PDB file of C-alpha atoms and ligand atoms in Angstrom:
ATOM      1  CA  MET J1113       5.736  16.776  32.021  1.00 92.00           C
ATOM      2  CA  ASN J1114       3.815  15.654  29.069  1.00 95.00           C
ATOM      3  CA  GLY J1115       3.716  11.968  28.389  1.00 98.00           C
ATOM      4  CA  LYS J1116       4.450  10.514  24.937  1.00 98.00           C
ATOM      5  CA  LEU J1117       2.067   9.104  22.252  1.00 98.00           C
ATOM      6  CA  TYR J1118       3.201   5.665  20.993  1.00 98.00           C
ATOM      7  CA  ILE J1119       1.848   4.840  17.133  1.00 98.00           C
ATOM      8  CA  VAL J1120       1.860   0.905  17.556  1.00 98.00           C
ATOM      9  CA  ALA J1121       1.888  -1.247  14.421  1.00 98.00           C
ATOM     10  CA  THR J1122       0.171  -4.576  15.216  1.00 98.00           C
ATOM     11  CA  PRO J1123       0.101  -7.736  13.071  1.00 98.00           C
ATOM     12  CA  ILE J1124      -2.177  -8.092  10.001  1.00 98.00           C
ATOM     13  CA  GLY J1125      -2.667 -11.730  10.493  1.00 97.00           C
ATOM     14  CA  ASN J1126       0.266 -13.551  11.692  1.00 98.00           C
ATOM     15  CA  LEU J1127       1.252 -12.816  15.356  1.00 97.00           C
ATOM     16  CA  GLU J1128       4.667 -13.794  14.776  1.00 97.00           C
ATOM     17  CA  ASP J1129       4.895 -10.324  12.971  1.00 98.00           C
ATOM     18  CA  MET J1130       4.349  -8.684  16.589  1.00 98.00           C
ATOM     19  CA  THR J1131       7.889  -6.837  16.948  1.00 98.00           C
ATOM     20  CA  LEU J1132       9.782  -7.206  20.486  1.00 98.00           C
ATOM     21  CA  ARG J1133       9.682  -3.344  20.920  1.00 98.00           C
ATOM     22  CA  ALA J1134       6.020  -3.301  20.360  1.00 98.00           C
ATOM     23  CA  ILE J1135       5.257  -5.717  22.952  1.00 98.00           C
ATOM     24  CA  ARG J1136       7.660  -4.097  25.433  1.00 98.00           C
ATOM     25  CA  ILE J1137       5.896  -0.613  24.667  1.00 98.00           C
ATOM     26  CA  LEU J1138       2.380  -2.186  25.265  1.00 98.00           C
ATOM     27  CA  LYS J1139       3.730  -3.385  28.556  1.00 98.00           C
ATOM     28  CA  GLU J1140       5.264  -0.204  29.716  1.00 98.00           C
ATOM     29  CA  VAL J1141       2.447   2.496  28.722  1.00 98.00           C
ATOM     30  CA  ASP J1142      -0.110   3.593  31.185  1.00 98.00           C
ATOM     31  CA  LEU J1143      -3.110   3.118  28.765  1.00 98.00           C
ATOM     32  CA  ILE J1144      -3.703   1.783  25.298  1.00 98.00           C
ATOM     33  CA  ALA J1145      -6.452   3.253  22.785  1.00 97.00           C
ATOM     34  CA  ALA J1146      -7.573   0.684  20.687  1.00 96.00           C
ATOM     35  CA  GLU J1147      -9.913   0.781  17.663  1.00 94.00           C
ATOM     36  CA  ASP J1148     -11.749  -2.338  18.917  1.00 95.00           C
ATOM     37  CA  THR J1149     -11.077  -3.170  22.495  1.00 95.00           C
ATOM     38  CA  ARG J1150     -12.345  -6.771  22.211  1.00 96.00           C
ATOM     39  CA  ASN J1151      -9.885  -7.374  19.284  1.00 96.00           C
ATOM     40  CA  THR J1152      -7.087  -5.825  20.732  1.00 97.00           C
ATOM     41  CA  LEU J1153      -7.551  -7.638  24.284  1.00 97.00           C
ATOM     42  CA  LYS J1154      -7.058 -10.971  22.265  1.00 97.00           C
ATOM     43  CA  LEU J1155      -3.690  -9.648  21.287  1.00 97.00           C
ATOM     44  CA  LEU J1156      -2.756  -8.630  24.479  1.00 98.00           C
ATOM     45  CA  ASN J1157      -3.658 -11.886  26.368  1.00 97.00           C
ATOM     46  CA  TYR J1158      -1.714 -13.871  23.652  1.00 97.00           C
ATOM     47  CA  PHE J1159       1.386 -11.615  24.667  1.00 98.00           C
ATOM     48  CA  GLU J1160       0.267 -11.558  28.302  1.00 97.00           C
ATOM     49  CA  ILE J1161       0.056  -8.036  28.525  1.00 98.00           C
ATOM     50  CA  LYS J1162      -2.350  -6.514  31.152  1.00 96.00           C
ATOM     51  CA  LYS J1163      -3.198  -3.048  30.439  1.00 96.00           C
ATOM     52  CA  PRO J1164      -6.292  -0.694  30.680  1.00 96.00           C
ATOM     53  CA  LEU J1165      -7.883  -0.131  27.332  1.00 97.00           C
ATOM     54  CA  VAL J1166     -10.028   2.465  25.933  1.00 95.00           C
ATOM     55  CA  SER J1167     -11.697   2.610  22.608  1.00 94.00           C
ATOM     56  CA  TYR J1168     -10.896   4.817  19.966  1.00 92.00           C
ATOM     57  CA  HIS J1169     -12.260   4.476  16.579  1.00 89.00           C
ATOM     58  CA  ARG J1170     -13.484   6.586  13.733  1.00 82.00           C
ATOM     59  CA  HIS J1171     -16.636   7.100  14.860  1.00 83.00           C
ATOM     60  CA  ASN J1172     -15.474   8.633  18.330  1.00 85.00           C
ATOM     61  CA  GLU J1173     -11.941   9.918  17.509  1.00 84.00           C
ATOM     62  CA  ASP J1174     -12.844  13.588  17.795  1.00 82.00           C
ATOM     63  CA  ILE J1175     -14.326  13.042  21.216  1.00 83.00           C
ATOM     64  CA  LYS J1176     -12.004  10.623  22.616  1.00 89.00           C
ATOM     65  CA  LYS J1177      -9.064  12.678  21.543  1.00 92.00           C
ATOM     66  CA  ASP J1178      -9.475  15.419  24.001  1.00 93.00           C
ATOM     67  CA  ASN J1179      -9.633  12.867  26.712  1.00 94.00           C
ATOM     68  CA  ILE J1180      -6.372  11.202  25.543  1.00 96.00           C
ATOM     69  CA  ILE J1181      -4.869  14.673  25.026  1.00 97.00           C
ATOM     70  CA  GLN J1182      -5.709  15.701  28.767  1.00 96.00           C
ATOM     71  CA  LYS J1183      -4.167  12.344  30.072  1.00 97.00           C
ATOM     72  CA  LEU J1184      -0.997  12.815  28.005  1.00 98.00           C
ATOM     73  CA  LYS J1185      -0.655  16.290  29.716  1.00 97.00           C
ATOM     74  CA  GLU J1186      -1.192  14.662  33.029  1.00 97.00           C
ATOM     75  CA  GLY J1187       2.139  12.453  32.448  1.00 97.00           C
ATOM     76  CA  LYS J1188       0.847   9.400  31.145  1.00 98.00           C
ATOM     77  CA  ASN J1189       1.960   7.404  28.198  1.00 98.00           C
ATOM     78  CA  ILE J1190      -0.342   6.210  25.706  1.00 98.00           C
ATOM     79  CA  ALA J1191      -0.144   3.759  22.867  1.00 98.00           C
ATOM     80  CA  ILE J1192      -2.698   3.606  20.105  1.00 98.00           C
ATOM     81  CA  VAL J1193      -3.300   0.470  18.177  1.00 98.00           C
ATOM     82  CA  SER J1194      -5.774  -0.555  15.189  1.00 97.00           C
ATOM     83  CA  ASP J1195      -7.474  -3.729  14.704  1.00 96.00           C
ATOM     84  CA  ALA J1196      -4.501  -4.698  12.360  1.00 97.00           C
ATOM     85  CA  GLY J1197      -1.189  -3.018  10.898  1.00 98.00           C
ATOM     86  CA  THR J1198      -0.129   0.463  11.239  1.00 98.00           C
ATOM     87  CA  PRO J1199      -2.693   2.940  12.840  1.00 97.00           C
ATOM     88  CA  GLY J1200      -3.460   6.082  10.677  1.00 96.00           C
ATOM     89  CA  ILE J1201      -3.233   4.239   7.411  1.00 98.00           C
ATOM     90  CA  SER J1202      -7.059   3.556   6.651  1.00 97.00           C
ATOM     91  CA  ASP J1203      -7.341   3.564  10.236  1.00 96.00           C
ATOM     92  CA  PRO J1204      -7.874   5.890  13.153  1.00 94.00           C
ATOM     93  CA  GLY J1205      -4.613   7.518  14.326  1.00 95.00           C
ATOM     94  CA  GLN J1206      -4.240  10.931  12.260  1.00 94.00           C
ATOM     95  CA  VAL J1207      -6.504  13.085  14.161  1.00 94.00           C
ATOM     96  CA  ILE J1208      -4.775  12.283  17.738  1.00 96.00           C
ATOM     97  CA  VAL J1209      -1.239  12.578  15.998  1.00 97.00           C
ATOM     98  CA  LYS J1210      -2.004  16.264  14.785  1.00 96.00           C
ATOM     99  CA  GLU J1211      -3.727  17.017  18.097  1.00 96.00           C
ATOM    100  CA  ALA J1212      -0.447  15.963  20.097  1.00 97.00           C
ATOM    101  CA  ILE J1213       1.704  17.971  17.836  1.00 98.00           C
ATOM    102  CA  ASN J1214      -0.340  21.016  18.376  1.00 97.00           C
ATOM    103  CA  GLU J1215       0.051  20.407  22.026  1.00 97.00           C
ATOM    104  CA  ASN J1216       3.824  19.933  21.910  1.00 97.00           C
ATOM    105  CA  ILE J1217       3.583  16.064  22.948  1.00 98.00           C
ATOM    106  CA  GLU J1218       6.086  13.790  21.602  1.00 98.00           C
ATOM    107  CA  VAL J1219       4.904  11.474  19.217  1.00 98.00           C
ATOM    108  CA  ILE J1220       6.720   7.975  18.541  1.00 98.00           C
ATOM    109  CA  PRO J1221       6.385   5.418  15.728  1.00 98.00           C
ATOM    110  CA  ILE J1222       6.555   1.894  16.744  1.00 98.00           C
ATOM    111  CA  PRO J1223       6.874   0.185  13.191  1.00 98.00           C
ATOM    112  CA  GLY J1224       5.488  -2.929  12.186  1.00 98.00           C
ATOM    113  CA  ALA J1225       3.229  -4.562   9.701  1.00 98.00           C
ATOM    114  CA  CYS J1226       1.576  -2.483   6.922  1.00 98.00           C
ATOM    115  CA  ALA J1227      -0.613  -4.298   4.357  1.00 98.00           C
ATOM    116  CA  ALA J1228      -0.024  -1.905   1.552  1.00 98.00           C
ATOM    117  CA  ILE J1229       3.604  -2.007   1.867  1.00 98.00           C
ATOM    118  CA  ASN J1230       3.929  -5.646   1.941  1.00 98.00           C
ATOM    119  CA  ALA J1231       1.589  -6.094  -1.015  1.00 98.00           C
ATOM    120  CA  LEU J1232       3.839  -3.416  -2.924  1.00 98.00           C
ATOM    121  CA  ILE J1233       6.970  -5.123  -2.360  1.00 98.00           C
ATOM    122  CA  CYS J1234       6.209  -8.613  -3.615  1.00 98.00           C
ATOM    123  CA  SER J1235       3.656  -7.215  -6.429  1.00 98.00           C
ATOM    124  CA  GLY J1236       6.572  -7.268  -8.944  1.00 97.00           C
ATOM    125  CA  LEU J1237       5.417  -3.609  -9.948  1.00 97.00           C
ATOM    126  CA  ASP J1238       7.362  -0.552  -9.732  1.00 96.00           C
ATOM    127  CA  THR J1239       8.348   0.064  -6.101  1.00 97.00           C
ATOM    128  CA  LYS J1240      10.297   3.370  -6.628  1.00 95.00           C
ATOM    129  CA  GLU J1241       7.277   5.332  -6.641  1.00 96.00           C
ATOM    130  CA  PHE J1242       3.859   4.694  -5.601  1.00 98.00           C
ATOM    131  CA  THR J1243       0.662   6.401  -4.616  1.00 98.00           C
ATOM    132  CA  PHE J1244      -1.767   4.689  -1.942  1.00 98.00           C
ATOM    133  CA  PHE J1245      -5.202   5.640  -2.763  1.00 98.00           C
ATOM    134  CA  GLY J1246      -6.788   3.681   0.521  1.00 98.00           C
ATOM    135  CA  PHE J1247     -10.383   2.601   0.207  1.00 98.00           C
ATOM    136  CA  LEU J1248     -12.058   4.607  -2.950  1.00 98.00           C
ATOM    137  CA  PRO J1249     -15.001   6.331  -1.891  1.00 97.00           C
ATOM    138  CA  LEU J1250     -18.700   5.121  -2.415  1.00 95.00           C
ATOM    139  CA  ASN J1251     -20.245   8.252  -3.364  1.00 96.00           C
ATOM    140  CA  LYS J1252     -20.535   8.328  -7.157  1.00 95.00           C
ATOM    141  CA  LYS J1253     -19.234  11.605  -7.712  1.00 96.00           C
ATOM    142  CA  LEU J1254     -16.154  11.476  -5.698  1.00 97.00           C
ATOM    143  CA  ARG J1255     -15.580   7.947  -6.874  1.00 97.00           C
ATOM    144  CA  LYS J1256     -15.481   9.041 -10.412  1.00 94.00           C
ATOM    145  CA  GLU J1257     -13.048  11.746  -9.923  1.00 95.00           C
ATOM    146  CA  LYS J1258     -10.902   9.292  -8.015  1.00 96.00           C
ATOM    147  CA  LEU J1259     -11.103   6.883 -10.755  1.00 95.00           C
ATOM    148  CA  GLU J1260     -10.130   9.796 -13.039  1.00 93.00           C
ATOM    149  CA  GLU J1261      -7.131  10.390 -10.845  1.00 95.00           C
ATOM    150  CA  ILE J1262      -5.865   6.652 -11.031  1.00 95.00           C
ATOM    151  CA  GLU J1263      -6.401   6.633 -14.865  1.00 92.00           C
ATOM    152  CA  ASN J1264      -3.702   9.479 -15.105  1.00 89.00           C
ATOM    153  CA  GLU J1265      -1.218   8.539 -11.994  1.00 94.00           C
ATOM    154  CA  THR J1266       1.979   7.598 -13.383  1.00 92.00           C
ATOM    155  CA  LYS J1267       3.232   5.727 -10.095  1.00 96.00           C
ATOM    156  CA  THR J1268       2.157   2.197  -8.873  1.00 97.00           C
ATOM    157  CA  ILE J1269      -1.290   2.514  -7.536  1.00 98.00           C
ATOM    158  CA  ILE J1270      -2.499   0.869  -4.378  1.00 98.00           C
ATOM    159  CA  ILE J1271      -5.884   0.413  -3.410  1.00 98.00           C
ATOM    160  CA  TYR J1272      -7.615  -1.268  -0.240  1.00 98.00           C
ATOM    161  CA  GLU J1273     -10.914  -3.092  -0.983  1.00 97.00           C
ATOM    162  CA  ALA J1274     -13.516  -5.332   0.751  1.00 96.00           C
ATOM    163  CA  PRO J1275     -13.803  -8.707  -0.902  1.00 95.00           C
ATOM    164  CA  HIS J1276     -17.471  -8.725  -1.665  1.00 94.00           C
ATOM    165  CA  LYS J1277     -16.695  -5.259  -3.459  1.00 96.00           C
ATOM    166  CA  LEU J1278     -13.837  -6.268  -5.315  1.00 96.00           C
ATOM    167  CA  GLU J1279     -15.691  -7.205  -8.527  1.00 95.00           C
ATOM    168  CA  ASN J1280     -17.650  -4.090  -8.660  1.00 95.00           C
ATOM    169  CA  THR J1281     -14.544  -2.057  -8.166  1.00 96.00           C
ATOM    170  CA  LEU J1282     -12.513  -3.910 -10.873  1.00 95.00           C
ATOM    171  CA  ARG J1283     -15.324  -3.241 -13.405  1.00 94.00           C
ATOM    172  CA  ASP J1284     -15.235   0.472 -12.372  1.00 95.00           C
ATOM    173  CA  LEU J1285     -11.508   0.581 -12.834  1.00 95.00           C
ATOM    174  CA  LYS J1286     -11.943  -1.492 -16.254  1.00 92.00           C
ATOM    175  CA  GLU J1287     -13.910   1.594 -17.370  1.00 89.00           C
ATOM    176  CA  PHE J1288     -11.067   3.929 -16.854  1.00 89.00           C
ATOM    177  CA  LEU J1289      -7.944   1.984 -17.652  1.00 88.00           C
ATOM    178  CA  ASN J1290      -6.591   0.245 -20.721  1.00 73.00           C
ATOM    179  CA  GLU J1291      -4.913  -3.095 -20.404  1.00 79.00           C
ATOM    180  CA  ARG J1292      -2.571  -2.734 -17.576  1.00 90.00           C
ATOM    181  CA  LYS J1293      -0.929  -5.090 -15.115  1.00 93.00           C
ATOM    182  CA  VAL J1294      -2.920  -5.601 -11.970  1.00 96.00           C
ATOM    183  CA  VAL J1295      -2.067  -7.724  -8.774  1.00 97.00           C
ATOM    184  CA  ILE J1296      -4.346  -8.810  -6.371  1.00 98.00           C
ATOM    185  CA  ALA J1297      -2.529  -9.393  -3.034  1.00 98.00           C
ATOM    186  CA  ARG J1298      -4.957 -11.603  -0.681  1.00 98.00           C
ATOM    187  CA  GLU J1299      -4.757 -12.641   3.005  1.00 98.00           C
ATOM    188  CA  LEU J1300      -0.991 -11.457   3.254  1.00 98.00           C
ATOM    189  CA  THR J1301       0.792 -13.175   6.102  1.00 98.00           C
ATOM    190  CA  LYS J1302      -1.952 -15.693   6.670  1.00 98.00           C
ATOM    191  CA  ILE J1303      -2.147 -19.443   5.719  1.00 97.00           C
ATOM    192  CA  HIS J1304      -4.244 -18.521   2.423  1.00 96.00           C
ATOM    193  CA  GLU J1305      -1.696 -15.921   1.218  1.00 98.00           C
ATOM    194  CA  GLU J1306      -1.629 -15.221  -2.541  1.00 97.00           C
ATOM    195  CA  PHE J1307      -0.664 -12.841  -5.254  1.00 97.00           C
ATOM    196  CA  ILE J1308      -3.069 -13.032  -8.347  1.00 97.00           C
ATOM    197  CA  ARG J1309      -1.134 -11.209 -11.310  1.00 96.00           C
ATOM    198  CA  GLY J1310      -2.765 -10.482 -14.642  1.00 93.00           C
ATOM    199  CA  SER J1311      -4.859  -7.966 -16.667  1.00 92.00           C
ATOM    200  CA  ILE J1312      -7.854  -6.416 -15.401  1.00 92.00           C
ATOM    201  CA  ASP J1313     -10.109  -8.964 -17.559  1.00 90.00           C
ATOM    202  CA  GLU J1314      -8.329 -11.912 -16.283  1.00 91.00           C
ATOM    203  CA  ILE J1315      -8.700 -11.013 -12.720  1.00 93.00           C
ATOM    204  CA  ILE J1316     -12.441  -9.925 -12.796  1.00 92.00           C
ATOM    205  CA  ASP J1317     -13.421 -13.574 -13.761  1.00 87.00           C
ATOM    206  CA  ARG J1318     -11.975 -14.840 -10.669  1.00 90.00           C
ATOM    207  CA  ALA J1319     -12.977 -11.744  -8.289  1.00 91.00           C
ATOM    208  CA  LYS J1320     -16.264 -13.086  -7.069  1.00 87.00           C
ATOM    209  CA  TYR J1321     -14.311 -16.472  -5.797  1.00 91.00           C
ATOM    210  CA  LEU J1322     -11.827 -14.396  -3.736  1.00 93.00           C
ATOM    211  CA  LYS J1323     -12.381 -14.367  -0.048  1.00 93.00           C
ATOM    212  CA  GLY J1324     -10.549 -12.521   2.618  1.00 96.00           C
ATOM    213  CA  GLU J1325      -8.533  -9.446   2.828  1.00 98.00           C
ATOM    214  CA  ILE J1326      -7.781  -7.857  -0.356  1.00 98.00           C
ATOM    215  CA  ILE J1327      -5.464  -5.089  -1.965  1.00 98.00           C
ATOM    216  CA  ILE J1328      -5.492  -4.045  -5.597  1.00 98.00           C
ATOM    217  CA  LEU J1329      -2.007  -2.776  -7.188  1.00 98.00           C
ATOM    218  CA  ILE J1330      -1.968  -1.369 -10.691  1.00 97.00           C
ATOM    219  CA  GLU J1331       0.893  -0.500 -12.710  1.00 96.00           C
ATOM    220  CA  GLY J1332       0.998   3.296 -13.214  1.00 94.00           C
ATOM    221  CA  ALA J1333       0.038   5.064 -16.544  1.00 90.00           C
ATOM    222  CA  HIS J1334       3.503   5.898 -18.110  1.00 72.00           C
ATOM    223  CA  VAL J1335       5.027   2.563 -17.674  1.00 62.00           C
ATOM    224  CA  GLN J1336       2.555   0.986 -19.846  1.00 59.00           C
ATOM    225  CA  LYS J1337       2.300   3.673 -22.438  1.00 63.00           C
ATOM    226  CA  LYS J1338       6.503   3.891 -22.667  1.00 65.00           C
ATOM    227  CA  GLU J1339       6.825   0.305 -22.576  1.00 67.00           C
ATOM    228  CA  ASN J1340       4.086  -0.257 -25.424  1.00 69.00           C
ATOM    229  CA  TYR J1341       5.671   2.562 -27.322  1.00 76.00           C
ATOM    230  CA  LEU J1342       9.381   1.732 -27.161  1.00 81.00           C
ATOM    231  CA  ASN J1343       8.454  -2.099 -27.732  1.00 80.00           C
ATOM    232  CA  SER J1344       6.510  -1.370 -30.919  1.00 80.00           C
ATOM    233  CA  ILE J1345       9.550   0.544 -32.702  1.00 85.00           C
ATOM    234  CA  SER J1346      12.446  -0.570 -34.588  1.00 85.00           C
ATOM    235  CA  LEU J1347      15.650  -1.378 -32.551  1.00 88.00           C
ATOM    236  CA  GLU J1348      17.212   1.624 -34.173  1.00 88.00           C
ATOM    237  CA  ASP J1349      14.581   3.779 -33.063  1.00 85.00           C
ATOM    238  CA  HIS J1350      14.695   2.551 -29.863  1.00 88.00           C
ATOM    239  CA  TYR J1351      18.393   3.335 -29.696  1.00 88.00           C
ATOM    240  CA  LYS J1352      17.843   6.817 -31.091  1.00 86.00           C
ATOM    241  CA  TYR J1353      15.168   7.394 -28.397  1.00 82.00           C
ATOM    242  CA  TYR J1354      17.715   6.861 -25.650  1.00 82.00           C
ATOM    243  CA  GLN J1355      20.526   8.571 -27.537  1.00 85.00           C
ATOM    244  CA  ASN J1356      18.520  11.673 -27.721  1.00 76.00           C
ATOM    245  CA  GLN J1357      18.420  11.645 -24.105  1.00 74.00           C
ATOM    246  CA  GLY J1358      22.358  11.960 -24.138  1.00 79.00           C
ATOM    247  CA  LEU J1359      22.946   8.475 -22.842  1.00 83.00           C
ATOM    248  CA  ASN J1360      25.991   6.457 -23.608  1.00 88.00           C
ATOM    249  CA  LYS J1361      26.129   3.346 -25.794  1.00 89.00           C
ATOM    250  CA  LYS J1362      26.486   0.912 -22.701  1.00 89.00           C
ATOM    251  CA  ASP J1363      23.548   2.678 -21.010  1.00 87.00           C
ATOM    252  CA  ILE J1364      21.305   2.521 -23.986  1.00 90.00           C
ATOM    253  CA  ILE J1365      21.829  -1.374 -24.283  1.00 90.00           C
ATOM    254  CA  LYS J1366      20.937  -1.808 -20.748  1.00 89.00           C
ATOM    255  CA  LYS J1367      17.903   0.230 -20.964  1.00 87.00           C
ATOM    256  CA  ILE J1368      16.735  -1.554 -24.303  1.00 90.00           C
ATOM    257  CA  ALA J1369      17.221  -4.838 -22.711  1.00 88.00           C
ATOM    258  CA  LYS J1370      15.002  -3.934 -19.670  1.00 86.00           C
ATOM    259  CA  ASP J1371      12.171  -2.457 -21.869  1.00 83.00           C
ATOM    260  CA  ARG J1372      12.176  -5.440 -24.108  1.00 87.00           C
ATOM    261  CA  GLU J1373      12.887  -7.716 -21.247  1.00 85.00           C
ATOM    262  CA  VAL J1374      15.728  -9.675 -22.815  1.00 89.00           C
ATOM    263  CA  SER J1375      19.311  -9.920 -21.934  1.00 90.00           C
ATOM    264  CA  LYS J1376      22.116  -7.257 -22.727  1.00 89.00           C
ATOM    265  CA  ASN J1377      24.011  -9.811 -24.563  1.00 89.00           C
ATOM    266  CA  GLU J1378      20.723 -10.338 -26.828  1.00 89.00           C
ATOM    267  CA  ILE J1379      20.435  -6.600 -27.758  1.00 88.00           C
ATOM    268  CA  TYR J1380      24.321  -6.336 -28.121  1.00 86.00           C
ATOM    269  CA  ILE J1381      24.498  -9.363 -30.571  1.00 85.00           C
ATOM    270  CA  LYS J1382      21.337  -7.835 -32.699  1.00 82.00           C
ATOM    271  CA  PHE J1383      23.252  -4.582 -33.212  1.00 79.00           C
ATOM    272  CA  ILE J1384      26.197  -6.543 -34.300  1.00 76.00           C
ATOM    273  CA  GLU J1385      24.493  -8.375 -36.746  1.00 73.00           C
ATOM    274  CA  LYS J1386      23.008  -5.516 -38.399  1.00 66.00           C
ATOM    275  CA  LYS J1387      26.376  -3.875 -38.934  1.00 61.00           C
TER     276      LYS J1387
HETATM  277  N1  SAM A1494      -4.118  -0.106   8.846  1.00 98.00           N
HETATM  278  C1  SAM A1494      -4.041  -1.440   8.308  1.00 98.00           C
HETATM  279  C2  SAM A1494      -2.472  -1.389   7.396  1.00 98.00           C
HETATM  280  O1  SAM A1494      -1.714  -0.924   7.952  1.00 98.00           O
HETATM  281  O2  SAM A1494      -2.518  -1.744   6.288  1.00 98.00           O
HETATM  282  C3  SAM A1494      -5.050  -1.109   7.111  1.00 98.00           C
HETATM  283  C4  SAM A1494      -6.519  -0.991   7.643  1.00 98.00           C
HETATM  284  S1  SAM A1494      -7.924  -1.249   6.750  1.00 98.00           S
HETATM  285  C5  SAM A1494      -9.091  -0.761   7.700  1.00 98.00           C
HETATM  286  C6  SAM A1494      -8.045  -2.955   6.208  1.00 98.00           C
HETATM  287  C7  SAM A1494      -7.599  -3.281   4.614  1.00 98.00           C
HETATM  288  O3  SAM A1494      -6.279  -3.206   4.663  1.00 98.00           O
HETATM  289  C8  SAM A1494      -8.432  -4.376   4.259  1.00 98.00           C
HETATM  290  O4  SAM A1494      -9.529  -4.037   3.590  1.00 98.00           O
HETATM  291  C9  SAM A1494      -7.340  -4.808   2.948  1.00 98.00           C
HETATM  292  O5  SAM A1494      -7.558  -4.009   1.824  1.00 98.00           O
HETATM  293  C10 SAM A1494      -6.098  -4.648   3.531  1.00 98.00           C
HETATM  294  N2  SAM A1494      -5.565  -5.553   4.585  1.00 98.00           N
HETATM  295  C11 SAM A1494      -5.417  -5.690   5.663  1.00 98.00           C
HETATM  296  N3  SAM A1494      -4.819  -6.776   6.265  1.00 98.00           N
HETATM  297  C12 SAM A1494      -4.294  -7.269   5.073  1.00 98.00           C
HETATM  298  C13 SAM A1494      -3.839  -8.828   4.746  1.00 98.00           C
HETATM  299  N4  SAM A1494      -3.625  -9.653   5.771  1.00 98.00           N
HETATM  300  N5  SAM A1494      -3.794  -8.979   3.556  1.00 98.00           N
HETATM  301  C14 SAM A1494      -4.252  -8.202   2.612  1.00 98.00           C
HETATM  302  N6  SAM A1494      -5.033  -6.999   2.814  1.00 98.00           N
HETATM  303  C15 SAM A1494      -5.008  -6.608   3.954  1.00 98.00           C
END
């Protein structure tokens, strides 16, 4: 019988974020395939887990996958871990998962920290829909194409970046985006955890001094365009805008209040005053 392939998330800084299930699975599997075995060994030592480790990183993913699949077919249970966070998210993982599925091997997620999701939930930006871009390409042509895609993206944008490239990336983004809300999520779950919110210009000034691990989040294109437009028209036109969408009075007032970031009561009173 085939063994099982576990995709195990590990902490992104704070070891307390290791889940009980992740510890148990790492103790139970026959083998752990790790992005950097020295790094993972520190984690295993901390949780007193003693297991054979093999290296499985971006540069040997194709070669190592055959070996791992072979062991799974021999009935061994194997866990994949990356240096930090969720494997497969800007980290090795997807190649082995695809191969395991092709070979009818069960793939089981062991959830835990993912930097992108934790940055998003505290960003203050729209969390309903978002697009994860990972690291932007370094190749000039591919980078320009990606920046154009970001320019037109209507959902919240999430980008991973290294701190020493942050200033340069913000300058590139500035060429393509008008004024948009930007959030830098830095050193999540660690002592110097910080969220910096502002316009690209405001953040560029601070970028060269920022150290540690960094994520850039940007509000989606439509949010800004719609909000700017609705806040620039009269209250009556704002009302008509939603009336034309078939909304009732109560819902229209609720939406106007949200767009203008004031209370529903304030909008209600303004309408009564105008009568
Ligand atoms: N697989 C990981 C995950 O689940 O988020 C991401 C690995 S990727 C190689 C590393 C990038 O993730 C960093 O350059 C940074 O953009 C982001 N990152 C990882 N840990 C972070 C942290 N504690 N705070 C902020 N960003 C972090």
